[in-house]
Tab-separated table of C-alpha atoms and ligand atoms in Angstrom:
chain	number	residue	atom	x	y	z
A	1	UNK	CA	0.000	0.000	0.000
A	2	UNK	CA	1.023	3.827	-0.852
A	3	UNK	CA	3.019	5.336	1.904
A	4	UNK	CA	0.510	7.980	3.669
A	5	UNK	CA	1.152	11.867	4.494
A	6	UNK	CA	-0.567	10.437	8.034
A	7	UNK	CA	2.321	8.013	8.746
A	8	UNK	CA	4.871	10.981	7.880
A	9	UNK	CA	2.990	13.250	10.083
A	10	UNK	CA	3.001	11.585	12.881
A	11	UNK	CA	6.505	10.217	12.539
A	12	UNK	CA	7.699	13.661	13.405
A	13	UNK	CA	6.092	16.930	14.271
A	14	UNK	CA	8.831	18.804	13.481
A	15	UNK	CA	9.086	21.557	11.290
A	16	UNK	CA	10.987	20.399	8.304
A	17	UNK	CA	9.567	16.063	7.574
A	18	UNK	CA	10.748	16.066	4.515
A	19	UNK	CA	14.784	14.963	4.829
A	20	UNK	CA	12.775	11.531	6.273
A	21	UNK	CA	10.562	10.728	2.718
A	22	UNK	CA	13.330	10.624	-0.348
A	23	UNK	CA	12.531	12.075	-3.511
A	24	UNK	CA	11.392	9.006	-6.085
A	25	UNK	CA	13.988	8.391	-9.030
A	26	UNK	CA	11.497	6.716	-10.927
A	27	UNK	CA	10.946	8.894	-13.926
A	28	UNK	CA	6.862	7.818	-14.120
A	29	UNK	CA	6.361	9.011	-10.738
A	30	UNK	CA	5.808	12.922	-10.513
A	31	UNK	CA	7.167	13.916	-7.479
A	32	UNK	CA	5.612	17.289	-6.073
A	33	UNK	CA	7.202	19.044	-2.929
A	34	UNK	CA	4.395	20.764	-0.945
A	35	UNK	CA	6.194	23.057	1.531
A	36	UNK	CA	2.885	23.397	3.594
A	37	UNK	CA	2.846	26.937	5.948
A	38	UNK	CA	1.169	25.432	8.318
A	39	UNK	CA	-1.675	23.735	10.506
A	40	UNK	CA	-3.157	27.009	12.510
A	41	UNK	CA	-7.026	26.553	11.088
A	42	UNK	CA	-9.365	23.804	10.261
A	43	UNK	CA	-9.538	25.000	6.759
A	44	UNK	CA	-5.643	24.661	6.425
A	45	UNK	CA	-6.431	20.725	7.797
A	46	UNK	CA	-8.572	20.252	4.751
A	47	UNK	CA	-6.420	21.131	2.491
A	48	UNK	CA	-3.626	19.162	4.348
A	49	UNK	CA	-5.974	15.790	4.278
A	50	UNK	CA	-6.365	16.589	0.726
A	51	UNK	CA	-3.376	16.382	0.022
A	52	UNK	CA	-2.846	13.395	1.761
A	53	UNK	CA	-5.544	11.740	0.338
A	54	UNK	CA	-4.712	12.312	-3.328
A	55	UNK	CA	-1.617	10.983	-2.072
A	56	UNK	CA	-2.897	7.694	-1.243
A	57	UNK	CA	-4.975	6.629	-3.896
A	58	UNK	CA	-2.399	7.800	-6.725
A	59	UNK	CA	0.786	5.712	-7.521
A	60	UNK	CA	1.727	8.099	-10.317
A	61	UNK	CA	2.568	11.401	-7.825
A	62	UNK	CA	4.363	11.761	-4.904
A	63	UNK	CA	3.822	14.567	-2.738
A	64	UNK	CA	6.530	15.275	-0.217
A	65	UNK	CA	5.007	17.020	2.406
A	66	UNK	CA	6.713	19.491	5.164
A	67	UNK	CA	5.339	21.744	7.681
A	68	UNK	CA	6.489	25.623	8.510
A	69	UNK	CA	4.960	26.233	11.476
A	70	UNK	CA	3.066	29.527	9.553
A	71	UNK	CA	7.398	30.567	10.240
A	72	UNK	CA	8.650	32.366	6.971
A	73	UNK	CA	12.179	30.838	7.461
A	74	UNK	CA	10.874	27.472	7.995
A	75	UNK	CA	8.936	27.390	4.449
A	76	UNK	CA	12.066	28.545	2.933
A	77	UNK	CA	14.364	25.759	4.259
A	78	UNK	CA	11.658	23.459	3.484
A	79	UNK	CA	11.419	24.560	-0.102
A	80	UNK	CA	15.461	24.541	-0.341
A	81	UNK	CA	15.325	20.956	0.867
A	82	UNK	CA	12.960	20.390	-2.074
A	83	UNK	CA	15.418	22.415	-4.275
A	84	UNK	CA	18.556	19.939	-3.213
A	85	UNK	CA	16.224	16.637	-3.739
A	86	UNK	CA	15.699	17.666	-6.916
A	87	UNK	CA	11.594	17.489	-6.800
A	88	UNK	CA	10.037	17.813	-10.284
A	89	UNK	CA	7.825	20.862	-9.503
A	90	UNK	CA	7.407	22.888	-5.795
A	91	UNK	CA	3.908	23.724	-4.618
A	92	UNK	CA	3.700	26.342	-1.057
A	93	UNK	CA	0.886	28.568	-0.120
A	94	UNK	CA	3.472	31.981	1.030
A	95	UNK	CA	2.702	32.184	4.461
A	96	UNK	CA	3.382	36.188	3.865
A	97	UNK	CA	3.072	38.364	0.725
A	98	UNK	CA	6.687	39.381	1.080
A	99	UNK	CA	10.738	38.076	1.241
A	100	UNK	CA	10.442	35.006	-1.480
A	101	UNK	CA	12.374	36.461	-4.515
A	102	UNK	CA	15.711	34.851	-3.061
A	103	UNK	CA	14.263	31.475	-2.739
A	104	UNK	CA	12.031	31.221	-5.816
A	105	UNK	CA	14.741	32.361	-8.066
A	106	UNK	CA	16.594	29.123	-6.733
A	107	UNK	CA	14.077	27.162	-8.109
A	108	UNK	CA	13.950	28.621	-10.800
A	109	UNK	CA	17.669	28.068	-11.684
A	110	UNK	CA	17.489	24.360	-10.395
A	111	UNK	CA	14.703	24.178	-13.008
A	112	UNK	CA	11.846	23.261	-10.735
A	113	UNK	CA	8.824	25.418	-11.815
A	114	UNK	CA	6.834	26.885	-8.445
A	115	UNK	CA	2.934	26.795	-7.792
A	116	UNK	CA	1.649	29.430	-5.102
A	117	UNK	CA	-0.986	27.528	-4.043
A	118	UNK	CA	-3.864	28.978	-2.145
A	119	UNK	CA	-2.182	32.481	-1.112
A	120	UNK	CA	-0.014	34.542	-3.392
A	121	UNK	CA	2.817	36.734	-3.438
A	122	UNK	CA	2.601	40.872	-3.751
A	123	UNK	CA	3.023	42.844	-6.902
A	124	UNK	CA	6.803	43.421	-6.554
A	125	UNK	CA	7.571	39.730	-6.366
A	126	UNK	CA	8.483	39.232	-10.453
A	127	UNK	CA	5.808	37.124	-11.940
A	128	UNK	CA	8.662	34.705	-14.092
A	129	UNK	CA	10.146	33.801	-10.413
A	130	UNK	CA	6.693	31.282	-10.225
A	131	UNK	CA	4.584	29.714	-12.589
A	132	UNK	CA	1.048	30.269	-11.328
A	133	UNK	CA	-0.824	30.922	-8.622
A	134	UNK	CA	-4.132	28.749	-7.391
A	135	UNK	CA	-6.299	30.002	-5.080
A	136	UNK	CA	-9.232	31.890	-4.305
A	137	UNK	CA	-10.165	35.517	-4.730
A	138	UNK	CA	-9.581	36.783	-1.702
A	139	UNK	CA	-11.029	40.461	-2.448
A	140	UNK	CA	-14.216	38.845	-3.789
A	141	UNK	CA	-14.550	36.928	-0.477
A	142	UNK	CA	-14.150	40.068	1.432
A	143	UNK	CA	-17.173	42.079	-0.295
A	144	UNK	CA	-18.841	38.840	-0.073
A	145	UNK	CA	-19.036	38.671	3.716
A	146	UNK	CA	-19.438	42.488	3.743
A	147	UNK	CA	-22.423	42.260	1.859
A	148	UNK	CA	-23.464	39.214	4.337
A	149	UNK	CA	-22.700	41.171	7.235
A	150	UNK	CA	-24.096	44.553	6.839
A	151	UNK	CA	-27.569	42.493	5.443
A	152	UNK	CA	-27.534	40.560	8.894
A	153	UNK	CA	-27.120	43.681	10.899
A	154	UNK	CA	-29.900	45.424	8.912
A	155	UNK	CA	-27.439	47.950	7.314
A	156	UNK	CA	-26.208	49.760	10.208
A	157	UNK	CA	-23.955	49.255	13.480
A	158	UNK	CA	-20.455	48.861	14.998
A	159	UNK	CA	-17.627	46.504	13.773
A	160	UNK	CA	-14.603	44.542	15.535
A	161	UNK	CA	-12.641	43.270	12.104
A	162	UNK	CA	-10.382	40.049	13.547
A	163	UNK	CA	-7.863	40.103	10.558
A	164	UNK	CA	-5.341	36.987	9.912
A	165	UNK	CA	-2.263	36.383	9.794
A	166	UNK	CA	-0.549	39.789	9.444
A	167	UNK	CA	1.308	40.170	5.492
A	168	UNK	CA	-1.083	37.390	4.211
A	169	UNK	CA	-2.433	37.988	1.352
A	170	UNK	CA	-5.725	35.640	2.650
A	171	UNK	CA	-5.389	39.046	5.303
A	172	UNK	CA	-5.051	41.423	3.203
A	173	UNK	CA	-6.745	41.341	0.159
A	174	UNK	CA	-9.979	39.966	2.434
A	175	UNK	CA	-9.582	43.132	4.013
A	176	UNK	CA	-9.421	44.998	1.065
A	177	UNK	CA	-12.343	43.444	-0.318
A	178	UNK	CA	-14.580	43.967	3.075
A	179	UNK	CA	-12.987	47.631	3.954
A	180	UNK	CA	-13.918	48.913	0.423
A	181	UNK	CA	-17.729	47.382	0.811
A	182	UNK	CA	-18.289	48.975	3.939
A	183	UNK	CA	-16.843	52.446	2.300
A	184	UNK	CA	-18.315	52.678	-0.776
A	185	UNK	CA	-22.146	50.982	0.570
A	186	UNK	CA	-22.423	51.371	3.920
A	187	UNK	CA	-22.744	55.163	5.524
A	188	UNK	CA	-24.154	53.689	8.996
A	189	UNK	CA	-21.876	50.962	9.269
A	190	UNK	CA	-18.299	51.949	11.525
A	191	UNK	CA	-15.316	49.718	11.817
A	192	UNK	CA	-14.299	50.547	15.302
A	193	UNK	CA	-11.532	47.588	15.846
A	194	UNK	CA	-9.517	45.743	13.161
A	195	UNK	CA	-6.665	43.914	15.144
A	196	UNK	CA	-4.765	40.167	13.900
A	197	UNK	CA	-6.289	37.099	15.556
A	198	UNK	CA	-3.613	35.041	12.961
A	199	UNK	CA	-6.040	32.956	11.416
A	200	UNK	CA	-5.962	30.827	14.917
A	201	UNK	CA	-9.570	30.252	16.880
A	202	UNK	CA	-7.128	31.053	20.160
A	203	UNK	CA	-6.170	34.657	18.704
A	204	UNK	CA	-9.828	35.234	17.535
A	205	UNK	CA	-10.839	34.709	21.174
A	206	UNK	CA	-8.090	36.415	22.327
A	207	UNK	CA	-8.589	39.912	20.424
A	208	UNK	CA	-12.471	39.348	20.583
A	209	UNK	CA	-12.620	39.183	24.408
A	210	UNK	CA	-10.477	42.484	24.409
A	211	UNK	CA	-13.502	44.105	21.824
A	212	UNK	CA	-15.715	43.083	24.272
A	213	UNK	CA	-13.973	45.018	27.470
A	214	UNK	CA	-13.148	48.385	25.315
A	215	UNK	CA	-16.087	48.890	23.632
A	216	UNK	CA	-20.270	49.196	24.656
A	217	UNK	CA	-21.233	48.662	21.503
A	218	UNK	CA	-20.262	45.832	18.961
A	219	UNK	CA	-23.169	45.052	16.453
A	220	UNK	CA	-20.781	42.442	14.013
A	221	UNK	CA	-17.672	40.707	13.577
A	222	UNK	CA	-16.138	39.952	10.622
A	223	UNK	CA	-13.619	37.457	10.905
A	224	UNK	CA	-11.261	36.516	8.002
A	225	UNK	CA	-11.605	33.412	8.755
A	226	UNK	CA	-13.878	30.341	10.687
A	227	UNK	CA	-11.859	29.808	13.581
A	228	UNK	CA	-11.451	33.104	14.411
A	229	UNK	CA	-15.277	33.376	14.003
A	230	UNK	CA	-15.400	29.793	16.626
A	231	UNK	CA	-13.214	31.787	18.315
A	232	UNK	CA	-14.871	35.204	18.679
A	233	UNK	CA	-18.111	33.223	19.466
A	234	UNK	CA	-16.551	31.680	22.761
A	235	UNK	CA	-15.738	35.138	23.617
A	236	UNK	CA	-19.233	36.576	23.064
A	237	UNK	CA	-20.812	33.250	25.235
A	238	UNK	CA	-18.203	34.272	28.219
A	239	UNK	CA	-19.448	37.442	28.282
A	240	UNK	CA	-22.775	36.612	28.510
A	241	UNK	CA	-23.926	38.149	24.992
A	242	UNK	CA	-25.821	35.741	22.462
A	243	UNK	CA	-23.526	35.473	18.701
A	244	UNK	CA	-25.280	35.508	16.101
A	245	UNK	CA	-28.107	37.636	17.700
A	246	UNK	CA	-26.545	40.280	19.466
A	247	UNK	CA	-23.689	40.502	18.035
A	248	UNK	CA	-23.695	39.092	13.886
A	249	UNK	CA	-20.923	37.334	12.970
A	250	UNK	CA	-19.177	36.124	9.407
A	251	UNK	CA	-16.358	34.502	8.593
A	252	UNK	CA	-14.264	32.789	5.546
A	253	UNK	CA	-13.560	29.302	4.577
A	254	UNK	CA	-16.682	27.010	4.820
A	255	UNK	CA	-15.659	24.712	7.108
A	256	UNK	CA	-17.993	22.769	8.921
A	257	UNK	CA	-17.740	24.377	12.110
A	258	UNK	CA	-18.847	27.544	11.037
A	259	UNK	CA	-21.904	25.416	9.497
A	260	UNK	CA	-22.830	23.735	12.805
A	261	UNK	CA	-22.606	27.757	14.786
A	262	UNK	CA	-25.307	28.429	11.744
A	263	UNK	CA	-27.742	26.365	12.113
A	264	UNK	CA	-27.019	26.751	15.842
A	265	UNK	CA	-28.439	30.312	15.510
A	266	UNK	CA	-24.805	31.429	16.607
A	267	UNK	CA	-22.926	32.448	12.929
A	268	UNK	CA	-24.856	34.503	10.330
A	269	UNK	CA	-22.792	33.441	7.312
A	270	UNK	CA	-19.103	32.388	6.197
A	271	UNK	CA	-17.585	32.802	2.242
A	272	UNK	CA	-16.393	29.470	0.888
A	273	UNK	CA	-12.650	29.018	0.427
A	274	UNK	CA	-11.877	25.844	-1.426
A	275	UNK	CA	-9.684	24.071	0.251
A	276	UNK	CA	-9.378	20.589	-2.088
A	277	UNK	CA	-6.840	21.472	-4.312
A	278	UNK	CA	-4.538	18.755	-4.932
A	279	UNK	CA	-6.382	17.333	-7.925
A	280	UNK	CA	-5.417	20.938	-9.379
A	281	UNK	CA	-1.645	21.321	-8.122
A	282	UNK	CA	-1.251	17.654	-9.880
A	283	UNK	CA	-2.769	18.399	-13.329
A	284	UNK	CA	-0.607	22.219	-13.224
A	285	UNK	CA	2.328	20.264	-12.285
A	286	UNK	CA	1.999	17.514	-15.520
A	287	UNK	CA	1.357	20.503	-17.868
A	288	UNK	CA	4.743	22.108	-16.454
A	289	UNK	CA	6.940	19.113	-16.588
A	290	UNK	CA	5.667	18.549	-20.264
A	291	UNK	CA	5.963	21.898	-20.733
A	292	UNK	CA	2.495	23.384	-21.497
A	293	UNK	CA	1.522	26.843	-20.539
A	294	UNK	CA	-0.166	27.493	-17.499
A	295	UNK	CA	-3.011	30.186	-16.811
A	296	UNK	CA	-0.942	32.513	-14.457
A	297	UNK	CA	-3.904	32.875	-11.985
A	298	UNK	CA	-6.103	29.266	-11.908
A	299	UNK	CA	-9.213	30.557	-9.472
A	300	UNK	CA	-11.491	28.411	-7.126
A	301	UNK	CA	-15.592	29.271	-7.662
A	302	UNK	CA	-16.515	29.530	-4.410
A	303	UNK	CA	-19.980	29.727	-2.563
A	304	UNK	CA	-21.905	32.540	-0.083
A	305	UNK	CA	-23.784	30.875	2.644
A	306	UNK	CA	-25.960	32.815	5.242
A	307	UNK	CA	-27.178	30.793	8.561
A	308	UNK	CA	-30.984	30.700	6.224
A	309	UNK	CA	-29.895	28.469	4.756
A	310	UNK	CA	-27.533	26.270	6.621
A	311	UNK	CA	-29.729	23.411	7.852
A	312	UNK	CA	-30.035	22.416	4.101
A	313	UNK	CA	-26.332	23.200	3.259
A	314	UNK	CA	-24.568	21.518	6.156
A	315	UNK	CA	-25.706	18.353	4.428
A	316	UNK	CA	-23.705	18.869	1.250
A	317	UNK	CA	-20.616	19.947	3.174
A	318	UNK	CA	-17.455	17.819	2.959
A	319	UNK	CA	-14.664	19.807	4.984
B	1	AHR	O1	-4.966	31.029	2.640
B	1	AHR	C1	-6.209	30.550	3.050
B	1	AHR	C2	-6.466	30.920	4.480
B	1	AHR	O2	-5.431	30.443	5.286
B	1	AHR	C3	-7.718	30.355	5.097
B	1	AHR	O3	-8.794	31.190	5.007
B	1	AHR	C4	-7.341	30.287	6.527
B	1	AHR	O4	-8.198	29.528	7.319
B	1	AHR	C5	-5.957	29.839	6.438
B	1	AHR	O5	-5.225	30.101	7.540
């Protein structure tokens, strides 16, 4: 039976795993070097176990798998690792925007093509260092859960923004896409609080239950993503407020969590975030090898969902 990304996992938690699973020599097998940032939200599990899973059931790819610890320095040793092992192509979500020209241009004169996968890079980063980016539309998502927001609060009221990881692009083009909503839409709606929860339910509950203490009034939360919605909701129970009713709350991602807190009457909505991407990263990764072009942007369709219509939903959810 295929070796699994479980087995590796758990056969060390450290930050780099992949010096323990040798690149394959055979020349059928496509080996694919995933420098993952991290394990910090259930959405970022999803996309792990997808990757795992693709893992198992195919015999033609290998994906080495490593994990940064959402550290900068770790994803770069991890992709230099790849570099040295000679992988046939490198897939990474950045864990930050910024600070990758060094490393990608490495790859790129070792040969291996790059695939920023589920975050990207900012506009300074050249666009030849890396072949294409997969992901989401992250400033869609944010006027998304504006839009779901300001509806659930009937168009007016206080905000407490719990933004992720700080130089994300997941962080900041979400914000750009919810900030701009608000200001071009929504004269009664304020933003009084827009602090970094990291993407972690912990920090979401963290920076909520400070909201709570410094300000009287909080009418929403958007959170940019689930856990720190899960989180933010913890903090509203512990304070004796009812989420979801006194306080509205969206989030990003689509995980099921954020489902169950809907049709718990304790969420008002959450922006889909596809995290099943392997299937993609593998057929990107066979066009570069053979040396097809590549769309430079490869974007998920994802879904709105509002706590109306969660009961149904929930049912069709698989992550
Ligand atoms: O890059 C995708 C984002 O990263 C997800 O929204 C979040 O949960 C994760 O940390």
């Amino acid at each position: 039976m295929k070796k699994t990304l479980a087995a590796v996992l758990s056969a060390a938690m450290a930050v780099s795993m992949i010096a323990a699973v040798p690149a394959m020599a055979d020349d059928d097998v496509l080996t694919i070097g995933f420098a993952q940032l991290g394990a910090e939200s259930g959405w970022r599990d999803a996309e792990t176990n997808d990757i795992n899973t693709y893992n198992e059931e195919h015999d033609d790819v290998e994906f080495l798998f490593s994990d940064a610890q959402q550290q900068q320095a770790n994803q770069i040793d991890n992709i230099r690792s790849y570099i040295q092992q000679g992988v046939d192509v490198i897939a990474f979500p950045p864990v930050v925007e910024t600070g990758w020209e060094g490393v990608l241009q490495e790859a790129q004169d070792a040969g291996i093509p790059v695939i920023l996968v589920d975050r990207g890079v900012d506009e300074n980063t050249p666009e030849d260092l890396y072949a294409t980016v997969i992901s989401s539309d992250f400033v869609w998502e944010g006027g998304q859960a504006a839009q779901l927001l300001v509806d659930a609060m009937g168009g007016a009221g206080k905000v407490v923004e719990l933004e992720g990881t700080v130089g994300a692009s997941a962080a900041n083009e979400r914000k750009e896409g919810f900030d701009k909503y608000i200001e071009d839409n929504c004269p009664d709606v304020e933003i009084i609080e827009s602090q970094s929860g990291n993407f972690t339910r912990a920090e979401g509950k963290e920076v909520m239950e400070a909201a709570l203490k410094s300000y009287d009034e909080i009418d929403g939360v958007f959170a940019h993503n689930d856990d720190m919605a899960l989180g933010a909701i913890e903090a509203i129970k512990e304070a004796g407020l009812k989420p979801g009713e006194d306080i509205k709350i969206v989030g990003c991602d689509g995980i099921m969590g954020a489902f169950e807190a809907m049709v718990a009457g304790e969420m008002n909505g959450t922006v889909e975030c596809n995290p099943c991407l392997a299937a993609q990263i593998v057929e990107t990764a066979q066009k570069l090898v053979a040396g097809e072009e590549v769309e430079k942007w490869v974007k998920s369709n994802d879904g709105v969902f509002s706590a109306d219509t969660a009961e149904e939903d929930i049912k069709t959810r698989s992550y």
